Tab-separated table of C-alpha atoms in Angstrom:
chain	number	residue	atom	x	y	z
A	1	MET	CA	12.170	8.889	-0.030
A	2	ALA	CA	9.164	8.098	2.037
A	3	GLY	CA	6.216	6.197	0.322
A	4	LEU	CA	2.782	7.728	-0.437
A	5	ASP	CA	0.286	7.795	2.104
A	6	PRO	CA	-2.130	4.935	1.356
A	7	VAL	CA	-5.130	7.218	2.105
A	8	VAL	CA	-3.832	9.951	-0.311
A	9	TYR	CA	-3.668	7.092	-2.921
A	10	ARG	CA	-7.067	5.770	-2.370
A	11	ASP	CA	-8.444	9.261	-2.595
A	12	ALA	CA	-6.678	9.946	-5.891
A	13	MET	CA	-7.839	6.459	-7.351
A	14	SER	CA	-11.497	7.372	-6.371
A	15	ARG	CA	-11.111	9.926	-9.190
A	16	TYR	CA	-10.111	7.062	-11.697
A	17	ALA	CA	-13.268	5.798	-13.506
A	18	GLY	CA	-13.550	1.999	-13.675
A	19	HIS	CA	-16.008	-0.272	-15.419
A	20	VAL	CA	-17.679	-2.490	-12.778
A	21	GLN	CA	-17.197	-6.157	-13.325
A	22	ILE	CA	-17.846	-9.310	-11.589
A	23	VAL	CA	-14.994	-11.953	-11.700
A	24	THR	CA	-16.401	-15.524	-11.303
A	25	THR	CA	-15.323	-19.031	-11.049
A	26	GLU	CA	-16.399	-22.524	-10.038
A	27	HIS	CA	-13.858	-25.124	-8.563
A	28	GLU	CA	-14.498	-28.333	-6.853
A	29	GLY	CA	-18.131	-27.537	-6.425
A	30	ILE	CA	-17.437	-24.096	-4.963
A	31	ARG	CA	-18.714	-20.912	-6.789
A	32	ARG	CA	-16.929	-17.668	-6.106
A	33	GLY	CA	-17.683	-14.093	-7.528
A	34	VAL	CA	-16.450	-10.808	-6.438
A	35	THR	CA	-17.056	-7.159	-7.848
A	36	ILE	CA	-13.895	-5.323	-9.102
A	37	THR	CA	-13.022	-2.311	-11.186
A	38	ALA	CA	-9.304	-3.271	-11.562
A	39	ALA	CA	-9.489	-5.193	-14.808
A	40	CYS	CA	-8.569	-4.543	-18.431
A	41	SER	CA	-7.452	-5.812	-21.922
A	42	VAL	CA	-3.928	-6.991	-22.134
A	43	SER	CA	-3.532	-8.208	-25.785
A	44	ASP	CA	-5.492	-9.321	-28.717
A	45	SER	CA	-3.061	-12.015	-29.818
A	46	PRO	CA	-3.831	-14.162	-27.992
A	47	PRO	CA	-6.855	-12.512	-26.551
A	48	THR	CA	-6.018	-11.717	-22.950
A	49	VAL	CA	-7.461	-9.971	-20.162
A	50	LEU	CA	-6.357	-9.456	-16.459
A	51	ALA	CA	-8.241	-9.077	-13.272
A	52	CYS	CA	-6.777	-7.827	-9.751
A	53	LEU	CA	-8.066	-9.448	-6.716
A	54	ASN	CA	-7.503	-8.696	-3.017
A	55	ASN	CA	-5.377	-11.320	-1.162
A	56	SER	CA	-6.843	-10.382	2.130
A	57	ASN	CA	-10.163	-12.219	1.580
A	58	PRO	CA	-9.559	-16.173	2.130
A	59	SER	CA	-12.665	-16.709	-0.190
A	60	ASN	CA	-10.779	-15.374	-3.257
A	61	GLU	CA	-8.493	-18.685	-2.913
A	62	VAL	CA	-10.951	-20.594	-5.090
A	63	LEU	CA	-10.258	-17.829	-7.878
A	64	PHE	CA	-6.395	-18.347	-7.459
A	65	GLU	CA	-6.820	-22.232	-7.449
A	66	SER	CA	-9.408	-22.863	-10.209
A	67	GLY	CA	-7.337	-22.255	-13.382
A	68	HIS	CA	-10.173	-20.269	-14.833
A	69	PHE	CA	-12.459	-17.184	-14.674
A	70	ALA	CA	-15.013	-15.201	-16.246
A	71	LEU	CA	-14.953	-11.418	-16.361
A	72	ASN	CA	-18.438	-10.169	-16.392
A	73	SER	CA	-19.010	-6.515	-17.446
A	74	LEU	CA	-21.993	-5.058	-15.720
A	75	GLY	CA	-24.663	-2.691	-17.084
A	76	ALA	CA	-26.377	0.102	-15.493
A	77	HIS	CA	-29.157	-2.231	-14.254
A	78	HIS	CA	-26.680	-4.366	-12.246
A	79	GLN	CA	-25.929	-2.045	-9.423
A	80	ASP	CA	-27.853	-4.238	-6.711
A	81	ILE	CA	-25.807	-7.382	-8.031
A	82	ALA	CA	-22.545	-5.256	-7.968
A	83	ASN	CA	-23.279	-4.459	-4.258
A	84	ALA	CA	-24.045	-8.085	-3.472
A	85	PHE	CA	-20.940	-9.461	-5.086
A	86	ALA	CA	-19.027	-6.626	-3.220
A	87	GLY	CA	-19.963	-8.205	0.045
A	88	PHE	CA	-22.272	-5.107	1.186
A	89	ALA	CA	-25.384	-7.219	1.920
A	90	LYS	CA	-23.405	-10.006	3.729
A	91	LEU	CA	-24.917	-12.622	1.390
A	92	THR	CA	-23.562	-16.023	1.123
A	93	SER	CA	-22.132	-17.273	-2.264
A	94	GLU	CA	-25.268	-19.135	-2.974
A	95	GLU	CA	-27.421	-16.208	-2.241
A	96	ARG	CA	-25.349	-13.882	-4.270
A	97	PHE	CA	-25.446	-16.259	-7.397
A	98	ALA	CA	-29.260	-16.610	-6.925
A	99	LEU	CA	-29.761	-13.090	-7.736
A	100	ALA	CA	-29.223	-13.460	-11.595
A	101	GLU	CA	-29.188	-15.982	-14.210
A	102	TRP	CA	-25.952	-17.657	-15.045
A	103	GLN	CA	-24.668	-19.865	-17.972
A	104	VAL	CA	-21.625	-21.559	-18.860
A	105	LEU	CA	-19.335	-21.238	-21.835
A	106	ALA	CA	-15.909	-22.985	-22.304
A	107	THR	CA	-14.285	-23.081	-19.032
A	108	GLY	CA	-17.134	-23.946	-16.478
A	109	SER	CA	-16.903	-20.452	-14.841
A	110	PRO	CA	-20.281	-18.885	-14.325
A	111	VAL	CA	-21.087	-16.204	-16.927
A	112	LEU	CA	-23.782	-13.591	-16.192
A	113	ALA	CA	-26.427	-14.148	-18.815
A	114	ASP	CA	-27.288	-10.617	-19.259
A	115	ALA	CA	-23.810	-9.006	-18.908
A	116	ILE	CA	-22.828	-6.403	-21.262
A	117	VAL	CA	-20.058	-8.603	-22.278
A	118	ALA	CA	-18.399	-11.585	-20.579
A	119	PHE	CA	-14.805	-13.004	-21.114
A	120	ASP	CA	-14.520	-16.657	-20.445
A	121	CYS	CA	-10.803	-17.213	-19.552
A	122	VAL	CA	-8.084	-19.818	-18.844
A	123	VAL	CA	-5.530	-18.511	-16.472
A	124	THR	CA	-2.109	-18.228	-18.000
A	125	ASP	CA	-0.244	-16.429	-15.416
A	126	GLN	CA	-0.628	-15.043	-11.762
A	127	LYS	CA	1.520	-12.299	-10.272
A	128	VAL	CA	1.184	-11.507	-6.639
A	129	THR	CA	1.847	-7.813	-5.908
A	130	ASN	CA	1.697	-6.591	-2.270
A	131	THR	CA	-1.889	-6.820	-1.564
A	132	HIS	CA	-3.219	-8.262	-4.655
A	133	THR	CA	-2.920	-10.990	-7.107
A	134	VAL	CA	-3.224	-10.222	-10.797
A	135	LEU	CA	-4.780	-12.996	-12.861
A	136	PHE	CA	-3.984	-13.094	-16.588
A	137	GLY	CA	-6.574	-15.015	-18.649
A	138	GLU	CA	-6.675	-16.057	-22.191
A	139	VAL	CA	-10.145	-15.538	-23.442
A	140	LYS	CA	-11.513	-18.870	-24.797
A	141	ALA	CA	-15.194	-17.611	-25.338
A	142	VAL	CA	-17.164	-14.279	-25.322
A	143	HIS	CA	-20.727	-13.813	-24.484
A	144	PHE	CA	-22.405	-10.501	-25.836
A	145	GLY	CA	-25.275	-9.097	-24.165
A	146	ALA	CA	-27.485	-6.174	-25.159
A	147	ARG	CA	-25.900	-3.007	-25.807
A	148	GLU	CA	-26.917	-0.913	-22.878
A	149	PRO	CA	-25.283	1.873	-20.639
A	150	SER	CA	-22.367	0.387	-18.719
A	151	LEU	CA	-21.970	0.611	-14.806
A	152	ILE	CA	-19.007	2.641	-13.864
A	153	TYR	CA	-17.441	3.333	-10.478
A	154	LEU	CA	-16.108	6.919	-9.789
A	155	ASP	CA	-15.839	9.282	-6.943
A	156	ARG	CA	-16.985	6.449	-4.628
A	157	GLY	CA	-20.249	6.003	-6.321
A	158	TYR	CA	-21.827	4.427	-9.565
A	159	HIS	CA	-22.408	6.268	-12.655
A	160	THR	CA	-23.554	5.154	-16.076
A	161	LEU	CA	-21.952	5.702	-19.499
C-alpha cells in the first residue's frame, strides 16, 4: 500500500484549526522560541502538555537539550509576534524576544507576559517521530493573561475565536 502524498496531507491539515502558540526555552544563555500549532493537553494528573517541533531546524536543538520549555498561547493581538517567531521576518532570536515583554516562572523558560495562558514545563519525555520531536512537559507553573480572543491558524491564515 502506497503512502499518502505529503502535499495532500498538508492540504488536509490546513483545514484543521490550531491554537497558535510560541514554545520557548533558555539554556546556557541561549533563548529560543518558535511558533507552533501542534500542541495540546495530555493529562491533568500530573498536569502535562505536549509540543511538536521540527527536527530540520538546527536552532531547535536548544529546545531538545534544555530540559524545560514554556508553551505560550497567543491572543488575537499577537499576530506580529507569531509571524516573527515563525521566522517570516528573518529576525535574530534577540530581535524576536525584544518584540514583547517576558517573565520567568518556575523553570527559567521565557513566559510571554501577556499570553492568554502560558504553561511552564519540565520535560518528562521526548519522542522522535520522522520529521518532528514531541516534547512532553509536566506543568510546574501557569500564568494567566487577560481573557481575550485567541489566535487560531486555519486554511493557511490567522483567525480569532
